mmCIF file of C-alpha atoms in Angstrom:
data_model
loop_
_atom_site.group_PDB
_atom_site.id
_atom_site.type_symbol
_atom_site.label_atom_id
_atom_site.label_comp_id
_atom_site.label_asym_id
_atom_site.label_seq_id
_atom_site.Cartn_x
_atom_site.Cartn_y
_atom_site.Cartn_z
ATOM 1 C CA MET A 12 30.582 -89.358 61.061
ATOM 2 C CA ALA A 13 32.837 -92.198 59.906
ATOM 3 C CA THR A 14 36.417 -91.319 59.056
ATOM 4 C CA SER A 15 37.451 -92.216 55.512
ATOM 5 C CA LEU A 16 40.995 -92.765 54.267
ATOM 6 C CA ARG A 17 41.687 -90.587 51.244
ATOM 7 C CA ALA A 18 45.448 -90.794 50.719
ATOM 8 C CA PHE A 19 48.121 -92.976 52.251
ATOM 9 C CA VAL A 20 51.600 -92.871 50.740
ATOM 10 C CA PHE A 21 55.000 -93.969 52.059
ATOM 11 C CA LEU A 22 58.114 -92.240 50.696
ATOM 12 C CA ASP A 23 61.208 -94.340 51.276
ATOM 13 C CA SER A 24 63.629 -91.464 50.700
ATOM 14 C CA LEU A 25 62.533 -87.847 50.999
ATOM 15 C CA GLN A 26 64.370 -85.925 48.296
ATOM 16 C CA PRO A 27 66.369 -82.796 49.224
ATOM 17 C CA GLN A 28 64.179 -80.179 47.552
ATOM 18 C CA LEU A 29 60.946 -81.654 48.858
ATOM 19 C CA ALA A 30 62.464 -81.887 52.344
ATOM 20 C CA ALA A 31 63.509 -78.236 52.098
ATOM 21 C CA HIS A 32 60.043 -77.209 50.924
ATOM 22 C CA ILE A 33 58.462 -78.986 53.894
ATOM 23 C CA CYS A 34 60.862 -77.146 56.202
ATOM 24 C CA THR A 35 59.836 -73.834 54.626
ATOM 25 C CA THR A 36 56.111 -74.388 55.068
ATOM 26 C CA CYS A 37 55.651 -76.661 58.084
ATOM 27 C CA ARG A 38 55.179 -75.742 61.735
ATOM 28 C CA GLY A 39 56.422 -78.989 63.189
ATOM 29 C CA TYR A 40 59.702 -80.911 63.235
ATOM 30 C CA PHE A 41 61.843 -80.347 60.148
ATOM 31 C CA PRO A 42 62.824 -83.379 58.082
ATOM 32 C CA VAL A 43 66.286 -83.735 56.563
ATOM 33 C CA PRO A 44 66.937 -85.249 53.135
ATOM 34 C CA TYR A 45 66.613 -88.988 52.605
ATOM 35 C CA VAL A 46 64.548 -89.817 55.694
ATOM 36 C CA ALA A 47 61.454 -91.983 55.262
ATOM 37 C CA SER A 48 58.165 -90.092 55.204
ATOM 38 C CA LEU A 49 54.450 -90.850 55.370
ATOM 39 C CA PHE A 50 51.633 -88.637 54.076
ATOM 40 C CA VAL A 51 48.057 -89.413 55.143
ATOM 41 C CA GLU A 52 44.871 -87.588 54.178
ATOM 42 C CA ILE A 53 41.435 -88.291 55.667
ATOM 43 C CA ALA A 54 37.927 -86.919 55.889
ATOM 44 C CA PRO A 55 36.523 -85.243 57.930
ATOM 45 C CA GLY A 56 39.414 -82.901 58.623
ATOM 46 C CA MET A 57 39.318 -82.731 62.422
ATOM 47 C CA ALA A 58 39.739 -86.503 62.691
ATOM 48 C CA ILE A 59 43.388 -86.040 61.740
ATOM 49 C CA HIS A 60 44.186 -85.262 65.394
ATOM 50 C CA GLY A 61 43.270 -88.796 66.424
ATOM 51 C CA LEU A 62 45.587 -90.190 63.760
ATOM 52 C CA ILE A 63 48.619 -88.156 64.751
ATOM 53 C CA ASP A 64 48.016 -88.948 68.423
ATOM 54 C CA THR A 65 48.020 -92.658 67.599
ATOM 55 C CA ALA A 66 51.219 -92.400 65.536
ATOM 56 C CA LEU A 67 53.111 -90.432 68.184
ATOM 57 C CA LYS A 68 52.076 -92.639 71.094
ATOM 58 C CA GLY A 69 53.070 -95.824 69.308
ATOM 59 C CA THR A 70 56.284 -94.869 67.479
ATOM 60 C CA ARG A 71 59.221 -92.474 67.459
ATOM 61 C CA VAL A 72 58.258 -90.579 64.295
ATOM 62 C CA PHE A 73 58.439 -86.795 64.049
ATOM 63 C CA PRO A 74 55.479 -84.775 62.722
ATOM 64 C CA ALA A 75 56.252 -81.990 60.283
ATOM 65 C CA THR A 76 52.860 -81.021 58.918
ATOM 66 C CA LEU A 77 49.345 -81.140 60.340
ATOM 67 C CA VAL A 78 46.659 -79.452 58.263
ATOM 68 C CA VAL A 79 42.950 -79.176 58.992
ATOM 69 C CA GLU A 80 40.975 -77.359 56.309
ATOM 70 C CA ARG A 81 37.348 -77.225 55.220
ATOM 71 C CA ALA A 82 36.804 -80.828 54.219
ATOM 72 C CA TYR A 83 39.989 -82.837 54.744
ATOM 73 C CA GLY A 84 42.873 -83.323 57.149
ATOM 74 C CA MET A 85 46.465 -84.159 56.197
ATOM 75 C CA LEU A 86 49.548 -85.121 58.175
ATOM 76 C CA GLU A 87 53.173 -85.885 57.429
ATOM 77 C CA VAL A 88 55.471 -87.846 59.762
ATOM 78 C CA HIS A 89 59.054 -88.915 59.180
ATOM 79 C CA HIS A 90 62.018 -90.717 60.712
ATOM 80 C CA GLU A 91 65.445 -91.914 59.594
ATOM 81 C CA ASP A 92 64.341 -95.452 60.504
ATOM 82 C CA LYS A 93 61.941 -96.667 57.799
ATOM 83 C CA GLY A 94 60.561 -99.242 60.213
ATOM 84 C CA GLU A 95 59.332 -96.506 62.551
ATOM 85 C CA VAL A 96 57.474 -94.815 59.708
ATOM 86 C CA ARG A 97 55.991 -98.107 58.553
ATOM 87 C CA SER A 98 54.867 -98.802 62.123
ATOM 88 C CA ALA A 99 53.264 -95.367 62.336
ATOM 89 C CA GLY A 100 51.349 -96.155 59.160
ATOM 90 C CA ASP A 101 50.217 -99.487 60.576
ATOM 91 C CA SER A 102 49.023 -97.784 63.762
ATOM 92 C CA ILE A 103 47.044 -95.257 61.758
ATOM 93 C CA LEU A 104 45.411 -97.932 59.620
ATOM 94 C CA LYS A 105 44.515 -99.929 62.734
ATOM 95 C CA PHE A 106 43.013 -96.813 64.323
ATOM 96 C CA LEU A 107 40.904 -96.273 61.195
ATOM 97 C CA GLU A 108 40.022 -99.972 60.975
ATOM 98 C CA ALA A 109 41.179 -99.749 57.372
ATOM 99 C CA LYS A 110 43.674 -101.258 54.969
ATOM 100 C CA GLU A 111 46.082 -99.430 52.690
ATOM 101 C CA GLU A 112 43.944 -100.563 49.740
ATOM 102 C CA ASP A 113 41.020 -98.562 51.168
ATOM 103 C CA ARG A 114 42.722 -95.315 50.142
ATOM 104 C CA ILE A 115 41.435 -93.424 47.106
ATOM 105 C CA LYS A 116 43.265 -93.999 43.854
ATOM 106 C CA PRO A 117 44.893 -90.773 42.595
ATOM 107 C CA LYS A 118 43.068 -88.899 39.863
ATOM 108 C CA LEU A 119 45.217 -86.804 37.542
ATOM 109 C CA VAL A 120 43.238 -83.586 37.115
ATOM 110 C CA SER A 121 45.815 -81.554 35.181
ATOM 111 C CA ASN A 122 49.108 -82.452 33.528
ATOM 112 C CA THR A 123 50.639 -79.561 31.588
ATOM 113 C CA ILE A 124 54.076 -78.502 30.354
ATOM 114 C CA ILE A 125 54.611 -74.893 29.317
ATOM 115 C CA ARG A 126 57.669 -74.455 27.122
ATOM 116 C CA ALA A 127 59.900 -71.375 27.354
ATOM 117 C CA ILE A 128 57.898 -69.548 29.991
ATOM 118 C CA GLU A 129 57.454 -65.823 29.461
ATOM 119 C CA PRO A 130 59.226 -63.394 31.850
ATOM 120 C CA MET A 131 56.030 -61.889 33.286
ATOM 121 C CA HIS A 132 54.511 -65.338 33.833
ATOM 122 C CA ALA A 133 57.675 -66.400 35.656
ATOM 123 C CA MET A 134 57.532 -63.230 37.766
ATOM 124 C CA ILE A 135 53.975 -63.958 38.934
ATOM 125 C CA LEU A 136 54.886 -67.508 39.977
ATOM 126 C CA ASP A 137 58.046 -66.340 41.734
ATOM 127 C CA LYS A 138 55.991 -63.990 43.896
ATOM 128 C CA ILE A 139 53.795 -66.807 45.253
ATOM 129 C CA ARG A 140 56.134 -69.812 45.396
ATOM 130 C CA PHE A 141 57.782 -71.331 48.500
ATOM 131 C CA GLY A 142 60.442 -73.246 46.571
ATOM 132 C CA SER A 143 62.974 -72.375 43.890
ATOM 133 C CA LEU A 144 62.708 -69.446 41.505
ATOM 134 C CA ILE A 145 61.590 -70.169 37.969
ATOM 135 C CA GLU A 146 63.591 -68.288 35.351
ATOM 136 C CA PRO A 147 62.223 -66.940 32.062
ATOM 137 C CA GLY A 148 62.780 -69.349 29.197
ATOM 138 C CA GLU A 149 62.638 -72.486 31.345
ATOM 139 C CA SER A 150 59.987 -75.146 30.893
ATOM 140 C CA LEU A 151 57.294 -75.364 33.578
ATOM 141 C CA PHE A 152 55.576 -78.592 34.596
ATOM 142 C CA ILE A 153 52.191 -78.202 36.297
ATOM 143 C CA LEU A 154 50.362 -81.133 37.877
ATOM 144 C CA GLU A 155 47.063 -81.187 39.739
ATOM 145 C CA CYS A 156 45.713 -84.286 41.461
ATOM 146 C CA GLU A 157 43.030 -85.569 43.775
ATOM 147 C CA PRO A 158 43.376 -86.472 46.665
ATOM 148 C CA ALA A 159 45.805 -83.653 47.353
ATOM 149 C CA ALA A 160 48.417 -85.512 49.426
ATOM 150 C CA TYR A 161 49.564 -87.469 46.385
ATOM 151 C CA ALA A 162 51.181 -84.285 45.071
ATOM 152 C CA ALA A 163 54.006 -85.035 47.525
ATOM 153 C CA LEU A 164 54.574 -88.419 45.887
ATOM 154 C CA ALA A 165 54.602 -86.814 42.433
ATOM 155 C CA ALA A 166 57.126 -84.209 43.585
ATOM 156 C CA ASN A 167 59.401 -86.757 45.235
ATOM 157 C CA GLU A 168 59.505 -89.127 42.275
ATOM 158 C CA ALA A 169 59.982 -86.305 39.769
ATOM 159 C CA GLU A 170 62.934 -85.015 41.778
ATOM 160 C CA LYS A 171 64.457 -88.493 41.844
ATOM 161 C CA ALA A 172 64.161 -88.843 38.080
ATOM 162 C CA ALA A 173 65.456 -85.529 36.746
ATOM 163 C CA ASN A 174 67.571 -82.455 37.382
ATOM 164 C CA VAL A 175 64.700 -80.032 37.963
ATOM 165 C CA LYS A 176 63.741 -77.314 40.427
ATOM 166 C CA LEU A 177 60.808 -77.639 42.803
ATOM 167 C CA VAL A 178 58.988 -74.325 42.521
ATOM 168 C CA ASP A 179 56.033 -75.187 44.748
ATOM 169 C CA VAL A 180 53.901 -78.077 45.949
ATOM 170 C CA THR A 181 50.611 -78.060 47.871
ATOM 171 C CA PRO A 182 49.715 -81.518 49.242
ATOM 172 C CA TYR A 183 46.482 -80.551 51.020
ATOM 173 C CA GLY A 184 43.063 -79.129 50.216
ATOM 174 C CA ALA A 185 40.572 -80.162 47.555
ATOM 175 C CA PHE A 186 43.343 -80.694 44.993
ATOM 176 C CA GLY A 187 47.095 -81.146 45.234
ATOM 177 C CA ARG A 188 49.277 -78.974 43.014
ATOM 178 C CA LEU A 189 52.873 -79.257 41.854
ATOM 179 C CA TYR A 190 55.044 -76.781 39.945
ATOM 180 C CA MET A 191 58.527 -77.735 38.675
ATOM 181 C CA SER A 192 60.888 -75.982 36.286
ATOM 182 C CA GLY A 193 63.995 -76.821 34.311
ATOM 183 C CA SER A 194 65.263 -77.533 30.847
ATOM 184 C CA GLU A 195 62.858 -79.029 28.340
ATOM 185 C CA ALA A 196 64.371 -82.513 28.409
ATOM 186 C CA GLU A 197 64.640 -82.659 32.198
ATOM 187 C CA ILE A 198 61.073 -81.443 32.673
ATOM 188 C CA ASP A 199 59.811 -84.082 30.261
ATOM 189 C CA ALA A 200 61.570 -86.758 32.330
ATOM 190 C CA ALA A 201 60.263 -85.323 35.605
ATOM 191 C CA ALA A 202 56.698 -85.168 34.315
ATOM 192 C CA ALA A 203 56.830 -88.758 33.107
ATOM 193 C CA ALA A 204 58.086 -89.948 36.510
ATOM 194 C CA ALA A 205 55.452 -87.973 38.414
ATOM 195 C CA VAL A 206 52.585 -89.291 36.303
ATOM 196 C CA ALA A 207 53.900 -92.874 36.476
ATOM 197 C CA ALA A 208 54.112 -92.644 40.266
ATOM 198 C CA LEU A 209 50.474 -91.583 40.542
ATOM 199 C CA LYS A 210 49.311 -94.252 38.115
ATOM 200 C CA GLY A 211 51.157 -96.865 40.178
ATOM 201 C CA ILE A 212 49.048 -96.224 43.291
ATOM 202 C CA THR A 213 46.221 -98.690 43.808
ATOM 203 C CA GLY A 214 43.008 -97.917 45.642
ATOM 204 C CA LYS A 215 39.352 -97.140 45.292
ATOM 205 C CA GLU A 216 38.104 -95.055 42.402
ATOM 206 C CA PRO A 217 37.525 -91.421 43.430
ATOM 207 C CA ALA A 218 34.023 -90.028 43.512
ATOM 208 C CA ALA A 219 33.163 -86.989 41.422
ATOM 209 C CA PHE A 220 34.389 -83.793 43.100
ATOM 210 C CA LYS A 221 31.749 -81.659 44.815
ATOM 211 C CA GLU A 222 32.466 -78.243 46.285
ATOM 212 C CA LYS A 223 32.024 -78.408 50.079
#
């Protein structure tokens, strides 16, 4: 089965909350804030091992996350030297015999802001999150996208743009999901930055989603 490139995104400066979230959830080498980072998603999932092998043999990047699930595989690598991360990306593309433009263009599946979240709603989210606590009365920004890895880009750019809290982000699976909280004005700014970042990614149009 041919390996297809689903997501390919370079982050020039990993923001502190996203870096901390990766540290909380990953099993690899922890990133620190402001390093360069690369997220890649492919199908089928098991092919991700060939990609990370290529990146590690050819560069000095550190892998934080390697996920193989039902349909897709996702990896994250990082380094304080942006050139190393760029080189890792080039090695991966060469391995796939692909270009960056062969990635799938992000599809925004859900884009919602809930104003003045209720206490019991906040409690449920706080029980399942890996990031910051959401407090009752705050605004909650929820984003869902496809391919999933682009949720990391949305989180990073939202954190750059506004004083918000990263509640949770899932950059793998059938869909990527992002939860952020904060004041109404800050959440509006974060949401605008996240959506703009996804719309700025070029690539092939995504096919209609089918349950695997």
